[in-house]
PDB file of C-alpha atoms and ligand atoms in Angstrom:
ATOM      1  CA  UNK A   1     -69.641  86.792 147.126  1.00  0.00           C
ATOM      2  CA  UNK A   2     -66.480  86.607 149.227  1.00  0.00           C
ATOM      3  CA  UNK A   3     -65.181  83.067 148.771  1.00  0.00           C
ATOM      4  CA  UNK A   4     -61.418  82.723 148.383  1.00  0.00           C
ATOM      5  CA  UNK A   5     -61.280  79.163 147.158  1.00  0.00           C
ATOM      6  CA  UNK A   6     -63.506  76.529 145.609  1.00  0.00           C
ATOM      7  CA  UNK A   7     -64.340  74.944 148.946  1.00  0.00           C
ATOM      8  CA  UNK A   8     -65.520  78.213 150.458  1.00  0.00           C
ATOM      9  CA  UNK A   9     -67.490  78.900 147.310  1.00  0.00           C
ATOM     10  CA  UNK A  10     -69.118  75.456 147.565  1.00  0.00           C
ATOM     11  CA  UNK A  11     -70.121  76.255 151.161  1.00  0.00           C
ATOM     12  CA  UNK A  12     -71.687  79.487 149.942  1.00  0.00           C
ATOM     13  CA  UNK A  13     -73.572  77.625 147.200  1.00  0.00           C
ATOM     14  CA  UNK A  14     -75.054  74.963 149.491  1.00  0.00           C
ATOM     15  CA  UNK A  15     -76.515  77.720 151.692  1.00  0.00           C
ATOM     16  CA  UNK A  16     -77.636  79.891 148.775  1.00  0.00           C
ATOM     17  CA  UNK A  17     -81.219  81.158 148.600  1.00  0.00           C
ATOM     18  CA  UNK A  18     -80.831  83.586 145.723  1.00  0.00           C
ATOM     19  CA  UNK A  19     -83.506  81.949 143.601  1.00  0.00           C
ATOM     20  CA  UNK A  20     -86.635  79.860 144.066  1.00  0.00           C
ATOM     21  CA  UNK A  21     -84.837  76.594 143.335  1.00  0.00           C
ATOM     22  CA  UNK A  22     -83.511  76.735 146.899  1.00  0.00           C
ATOM     23  CA  UNK A  23     -87.042  75.953 148.116  1.00  0.00           C
ATOM     24  CA  UNK A  24     -87.399  72.668 146.224  1.00  0.00           C
ATOM     25  CA  UNK A  25     -83.859  71.266 146.152  1.00  0.00           C
ATOM     26  CA  UNK A  26     -82.660  68.610 148.578  1.00  0.00           C
ATOM     27  CA  UNK A  27     -79.014  69.448 148.017  1.00  0.00           C
ATOM     28  CA  UNK A  28     -77.324  72.113 145.974  1.00  0.00           C
ATOM     29  CA  UNK A  29     -74.661  70.686 143.654  1.00  0.00           C
ATOM     30  CA  UNK A  30     -71.716  73.084 143.509  1.00  0.00           C
ATOM     31  CA  UNK A  31     -69.575  70.855 141.278  1.00  0.00           C
ATOM     32  CA  UNK A  32     -66.401  68.914 141.835  1.00  0.00           C
ATOM     33  CA  UNK A  33     -62.891  68.495 140.540  1.00  0.00           C
ATOM     34  CA  UNK A  34     -59.368  69.758 141.070  1.00  0.00           C
ATOM     35  CA  UNK A  35     -58.770  73.456 141.629  1.00  0.00           C
ATOM     36  CA  UNK A  36     -56.124  73.382 138.865  1.00  0.00           C
ATOM     37  CA  UNK A  37     -58.138  71.305 136.372  1.00  0.00           C
ATOM     38  CA  UNK A  38     -57.213  72.015 132.759  1.00  0.00           C
ATOM     39  CA  UNK A  39     -60.674  71.005 131.586  1.00  0.00           C
ATOM     40  CA  UNK A  40     -64.024  72.201 132.880  1.00  0.00           C
ATOM     41  CA  UNK A  41     -67.356  70.667 131.855  1.00  0.00           C
ATOM     42  CA  UNK A  42     -70.568  72.606 132.287  1.00  0.00           C
ATOM     43  CA  UNK A  43     -73.965  70.916 132.117  1.00  0.00           C
ATOM     44  CA  UNK A  44     -77.461  72.319 132.500  1.00  0.00           C
ATOM     45  CA  UNK A  45     -78.658  71.581 136.041  1.00  0.00           C
ATOM     46  CA  UNK A  46     -78.665  68.770 138.589  1.00  0.00           C
ATOM     47  CA  UNK A  47     -81.207  65.984 138.046  1.00  0.00           C
ATOM     48  CA  UNK A  48     -82.907  63.780 140.637  1.00  0.00           C
ATOM     49  CA  UNK A  49     -79.860  61.592 141.374  1.00  0.00           C
ATOM     50  CA  UNK A  50     -77.570  64.610 141.629  1.00  0.00           C
ATOM     51  CA  UNK A  51     -80.042  66.433 143.896  1.00  0.00           C
ATOM     52  CA  UNK A  52     -79.997  63.425 146.231  1.00  0.00           C
ATOM     53  CA  UNK A  53     -76.232  62.959 146.166  1.00  0.00           C
ATOM     54  CA  UNK A  54     -75.152  66.615 146.046  1.00  0.00           C
ATOM     55  CA  UNK A  55     -72.738  65.642 143.276  1.00  0.00           C
ATOM     56  CA  UNK A  56     -72.832  66.329 139.513  1.00  0.00           C
ATOM     57  CA  UNK A  57     -73.491  63.690 136.851  1.00  0.00           C
ATOM     58  CA  UNK A  58     -73.990  60.660 139.092  1.00  0.00           C
ATOM     59  CA  UNK A  59     -77.211  59.380 137.489  1.00  0.00           C
ATOM     60  CA  UNK A  60     -77.774  57.641 134.162  1.00  0.00           C
ATOM     61  CA  UNK A  61     -76.530  60.603 132.148  1.00  0.00           C
ATOM     62  CA  UNK A  62     -73.445  60.577 134.369  1.00  0.00           C
ATOM     63  CA  UNK A  63     -72.839  56.931 133.470  1.00  0.00           C
ATOM     64  CA  UNK A  64     -72.908  57.899 129.768  1.00  0.00           C
ATOM     65  CA  UNK A  65     -70.521  60.758 130.454  1.00  0.00           C
ATOM     66  CA  UNK A  66     -68.146  58.431 132.304  1.00  0.00           C
ATOM     67  CA  UNK A  67     -68.202  55.918 129.474  1.00  0.00           C
ATOM     68  CA  UNK A  68     -67.585  58.587 126.828  1.00  0.00           C
ATOM     69  CA  UNK A  69     -64.734  60.136 128.834  1.00  0.00           C
ATOM     70  CA  UNK A  70     -63.178  56.722 129.115  1.00  0.00           C
ATOM     71  CA  UNK A  71     -63.454  56.094 125.373  1.00  0.00           C
ATOM     72  CA  UNK A  72     -61.947  59.524 124.690  1.00  0.00           C
ATOM     73  CA  UNK A  73     -58.980  58.827 126.961  1.00  0.00           C
ATOM     74  CA  UNK A  74     -59.949  61.410 129.561  1.00  0.00           C
ATOM     75  CA  UNK A  75     -59.844  60.942 133.326  1.00  0.00           C
ATOM     76  CA  UNK A  76     -62.939  62.323 135.078  1.00  0.00           C
ATOM     77  CA  UNK A  77     -60.891  62.946 138.233  1.00  0.00           C
ATOM     78  CA  UNK A  78     -58.844  65.532 136.347  1.00  0.00           C
ATOM     79  CA  UNK A  79     -61.881  67.498 135.192  1.00  0.00           C
ATOM     80  CA  UNK A  80     -63.860  70.121 137.069  1.00  0.00           C
ATOM     81  CA  UNK A  81     -67.526  69.318 136.460  1.00  0.00           C
ATOM     82  CA  UNK A  82     -70.396  71.646 137.257  1.00  0.00           C
ATOM     83  CA  UNK A  83     -73.667  73.045 135.909  1.00  0.00           C
ATOM     84  CA  UNK A  84     -75.158  76.362 134.859  1.00  0.00           C
ATOM     85  CA  UNK A  85     -77.505  76.287 137.855  1.00  0.00           C
ATOM     86  CA  UNK A  86     -76.499  74.484 141.011  1.00  0.00           C
ATOM     87  CA  UNK A  87     -79.953  73.386 142.202  1.00  0.00           C
ATOM     88  CA  UNK A  88     -82.418  71.024 140.563  1.00  0.00           C
ATOM     89  CA  UNK A  89     -85.359  72.593 138.737  1.00  0.00           C
ATOM     90  CA  UNK A  90     -88.562  70.734 139.733  1.00  0.00           C
ATOM     91  CA  UNK A  91     -89.467  67.936 137.331  1.00  0.00           C
ATOM     92  CA  UNK A  92     -86.171  68.471 135.501  1.00  0.00           C
ATOM     93  CA  UNK A  93     -87.553  71.447 133.576  1.00  0.00           C
ATOM     94  CA  UNK A  94     -85.032  73.809 132.032  1.00  0.00           C
ATOM     95  CA  UNK A  95     -83.805  76.554 134.357  1.00  0.00           C
ATOM     96  CA  UNK A  96     -85.455  79.909 133.750  1.00  0.00           C
ATOM     97  CA  UNK A  97     -83.565  82.994 132.608  1.00  0.00           C
ATOM     98  CA  UNK A  98     -83.942  84.491 136.103  1.00  0.00           C
ATOM     99  CA  UNK A  99     -82.556  81.372 137.761  1.00  0.00           C
ATOM    100  CA  UNK A 100     -79.612  81.315 135.365  1.00  0.00           C
ATOM    101  CA  UNK A 101     -78.945  85.003 136.031  1.00  0.00           C
ATOM    102  CA  UNK A 102     -79.091  84.476 139.795  1.00  0.00           C
ATOM    103  CA  UNK A 103     -76.696  81.534 139.690  1.00  0.00           C
ATOM    104  CA  UNK A 104     -74.224  82.744 137.045  1.00  0.00           C
ATOM    105  CA  UNK A 105     -71.896  84.594 139.473  1.00  0.00           C
ATOM    106  CA  UNK A 106     -71.001  81.224 141.035  1.00  0.00           C
ATOM    107  CA  UNK A 107     -70.022  79.761 137.691  1.00  0.00           C
ATOM    108  CA  UNK A 108     -68.065  82.877 136.741  1.00  0.00           C
ATOM    109  CA  UNK A 109     -66.180  82.617 140.009  1.00  0.00           C
ATOM    110  CA  UNK A 110     -65.480  78.912 139.454  1.00  0.00           C
ATOM    111  CA  UNK A 111     -64.074  79.627 135.979  1.00  0.00           C
ATOM    112  CA  UNK A 112     -61.968  82.456 137.428  1.00  0.00           C
ATOM    113  CA  UNK A 113     -60.584  80.180 140.156  1.00  0.00           C
ATOM    114  CA  UNK A 114     -59.924  77.067 138.060  1.00  0.00           C
ATOM    115  CA  UNK A 115     -58.720  78.949 134.975  1.00  0.00           C
ATOM    116  CA  UNK A 116     -59.192  75.951 132.650  1.00  0.00           C
ATOM    117  CA  UNK A 117     -57.608  75.722 129.212  1.00  0.00           C
ATOM    118  CA  UNK A 118     -60.726  74.120 127.754  1.00  0.00           C
ATOM    119  CA  UNK A 119     -64.379  74.420 128.721  1.00  0.00           C
ATOM    120  CA  UNK A 120     -66.894  71.923 127.395  1.00  0.00           C
ATOM    121  CA  UNK A 121     -70.477  73.160 127.148  1.00  0.00           C
ATOM    122  CA  UNK A 122     -72.829  70.197 127.390  1.00  0.00           C
ATOM    123  CA  UNK A 123     -75.978  71.024 125.450  1.00  0.00           C
ATOM    124  CA  UNK A 124     -78.047  74.064 124.527  1.00  0.00           C
ATOM    125  CA  UNK A 125     -78.563  75.572 127.970  1.00  0.00           C
ATOM    126  CA  UNK A 126     -74.865  76.190 128.719  1.00  0.00           C
ATOM    127  CA  UNK A 127     -74.158  77.126 125.085  1.00  0.00           C
ATOM    128  CA  UNK A 128     -76.857  79.790 125.241  1.00  0.00           C
ATOM    129  CA  UNK A 129     -76.026  80.987 128.750  1.00  0.00           C
ATOM    130  CA  UNK A 130     -72.280  81.346 128.132  1.00  0.00           C
ATOM    131  CA  UNK A 131     -71.963  82.090 124.415  1.00  0.00           C
ATOM    132  CA  UNK A 132     -75.468  83.231 123.459  1.00  0.00           C
ATOM    133  CA  UNK A 133     -75.716  80.540 120.767  1.00  0.00           C
ATOM    134  CA  UNK A 134     -77.987  77.554 120.374  1.00  0.00           C
ATOM    135  CA  UNK A 135     -78.501  74.602 118.085  1.00  0.00           C
ATOM    136  CA  UNK A 136     -76.216  71.918 119.440  1.00  0.00           C
ATOM    137  CA  UNK A 137     -76.797  69.536 116.558  1.00  0.00           C
ATOM    138  CA  UNK A 138     -75.265  72.087 114.176  1.00  0.00           C
ATOM    139  CA  UNK A 139     -72.734  73.581 116.580  1.00  0.00           C
ATOM    140  CA  UNK A 140     -71.354  70.470 118.264  1.00  0.00           C
ATOM    141  CA  UNK A 141     -67.643  69.970 117.783  1.00  0.00           C
ATOM    142  CA  UNK A 142     -67.095  73.697 117.217  1.00  0.00           C
ATOM    143  CA  UNK A 143     -64.637  75.677 119.290  1.00  0.00           C
ATOM    144  CA  UNK A 144     -65.331  79.300 120.296  1.00  0.00           C
ATOM    145  CA  UNK A 145     -62.682  81.767 121.483  1.00  0.00           C
ATOM    146  CA  UNK A 146     -60.082  78.952 121.564  1.00  0.00           C
ATOM    147  CA  UNK A 147     -61.646  77.977 124.884  1.00  0.00           C
ATOM    148  CA  UNK A 148     -65.196  76.691 124.581  1.00  0.00           C
ATOM    149  CA  UNK A 149     -66.187  73.447 122.884  1.00  0.00           C
ATOM    150  CA  UNK A 150     -69.862  72.679 122.371  1.00  0.00           C
ATOM    151  CA  UNK A 151     -71.180  69.144 122.431  1.00  0.00           C
ATOM    152  CA  UNK A 152     -74.306  67.168 123.311  1.00  0.00           C
ATOM    153  CA  UNK A 153     -75.608  66.905 126.831  1.00  0.00           C
ATOM    154  CA  UNK A 154     -75.066  63.281 127.967  1.00  0.00           C
ATOM    155  CA  UNK A 155     -78.838  62.966 128.573  1.00  0.00           C
ATOM    156  CA  UNK A 156     -79.354  63.660 124.844  1.00  0.00           C
ATOM    157  CA  UNK A 157     -76.893  60.870 124.062  1.00  0.00           C
ATOM    158  CA  UNK A 158     -78.785  58.601 126.443  1.00  0.00           C
ATOM    159  CA  UNK A 159     -81.994  59.326 124.487  1.00  0.00           C
ATOM    160  CA  UNK A 160     -80.270  58.572 121.189  1.00  0.00           C
ATOM    161  CA  UNK A 161     -77.232  56.327 121.511  1.00  0.00           C
ATOM    162  CA  UNK A 162     -76.496  56.925 117.819  1.00  0.00           C
ATOM    163  CA  UNK A 163     -74.941  60.198 119.023  1.00  0.00           C
ATOM    164  CA  UNK A 164     -72.338  58.422 121.149  1.00  0.00           C
ATOM    165  CA  UNK A 165     -69.691  58.283 118.441  1.00  0.00           C
ATOM    166  CA  UNK A 166     -69.924  62.022 117.757  1.00  0.00           C
ATOM    167  CA  UNK A 167     -69.966  62.747 121.478  1.00  0.00           C
ATOM    168  CA  UNK A 168     -66.760  60.769 121.990  1.00  0.00           C
ATOM    169  CA  UNK A 169     -65.100  62.460 119.006  1.00  0.00           C
ATOM    170  CA  UNK A 170     -65.930  65.858 120.569  1.00  0.00           C
ATOM    171  CA  UNK A 171     -64.365  64.748 123.833  1.00  0.00           C
ATOM    172  CA  UNK A 172     -61.224  63.673 121.964  1.00  0.00           C
ATOM    173  CA  UNK A 173     -61.105  67.223 120.593  1.00  0.00           C
ATOM    174  CA  UNK A 174     -61.514  68.502 124.139  1.00  0.00           C
ATOM    175  CA  UNK A 175     -58.611  66.340 125.265  1.00  0.00           C
ATOM    176  CA  UNK A 176     -56.460  67.925 122.577  1.00  0.00           C
ATOM    177  CA  UNK A 177     -57.471  71.427 123.717  1.00  0.00           C
ATOM    178  CA  UNK A 178     -56.417  70.954 127.332  1.00  0.00           C
ATOM    179  CA  UNK A 179     -52.881  72.136 126.751  1.00  0.00           C
ATOM    180  CA  UNK A 180     -54.040  75.209 124.830  1.00  0.00           C
ATOM    181  CA  UNK A 181     -52.435  78.526 125.655  1.00  0.00           C
ATOM    182  CA  UNK A 182     -55.676  80.337 126.425  1.00  0.00           C
ATOM    183  CA  UNK A 183     -56.361  81.571 129.963  1.00  0.00           C
ATOM    184  CA  UNK A 184     -53.335  79.938 131.614  1.00  0.00           C
TER     185      UNK A 184
HETATM  186  S1  SF4 B 201     -79.762  77.623 141.654  1.00  0.00           S
HETATM  187 FE1  SF4 B 201     -77.980  78.900 142.150  1.00  0.00          FE
HETATM  188  S2  SF4 B 201     -78.851  80.919 142.653  1.00  0.00           S
HETATM  189 FE2  SF4 B 201     -80.536  79.425 142.769  1.00  0.00          FE
HETATM  190  S3  SF4 B 201     -80.581  78.817 144.953  1.00  0.00           S
HETATM  191 FE3  SF4 B 201     -79.304  77.323 143.838  1.00  0.00          FE
HETATM  192  S4  SF4 B 201     -77.186  78.070 144.104  1.00  0.00           S
HETATM  193 FE4  SF4 B 201     -78.583  79.781 144.587  1.00  0.00          FE
END
């Protein structure tokens, strides 16, 4: 990997064939947001709408995320949003361990380039891949290493709107973390 900035890295990602997901995707979804974003959000993988658009969180789960960000007083345009794997797993299955391993260098590089003060892990897949923990229902709202906050994946909120209030309260916590001293 030889990218020097996020745009070059995105070009590398859209051409990537490191794992089998390259054979079934329409578009890879590198992620989007400012290079100096203080907050990064990491989901699981692109879904059907994201695969079509080449952009993260543009489908129904994205609409929930947008609404929750709004309620929490956060501006999506100031957040770098990406996923653990950059290509859609067929049928929206969870990405395999091999796919996550193949794709992880891109995410590591994105974190290194953006150097966020707060990283929100949306659901079990990113929590497990980054921190080696799982059980979002119990772990949501908890901060690890003064940097990582775990919360629900927006699709899980969409399935159970009773979670919306907790989701928004986690994002308020995230907002408060963005001026933390870690990393920067
Ligand atoms: S998921 Fe990641 S590693 Fe696999 S083809 Fe897409 S960009 Fe490459």
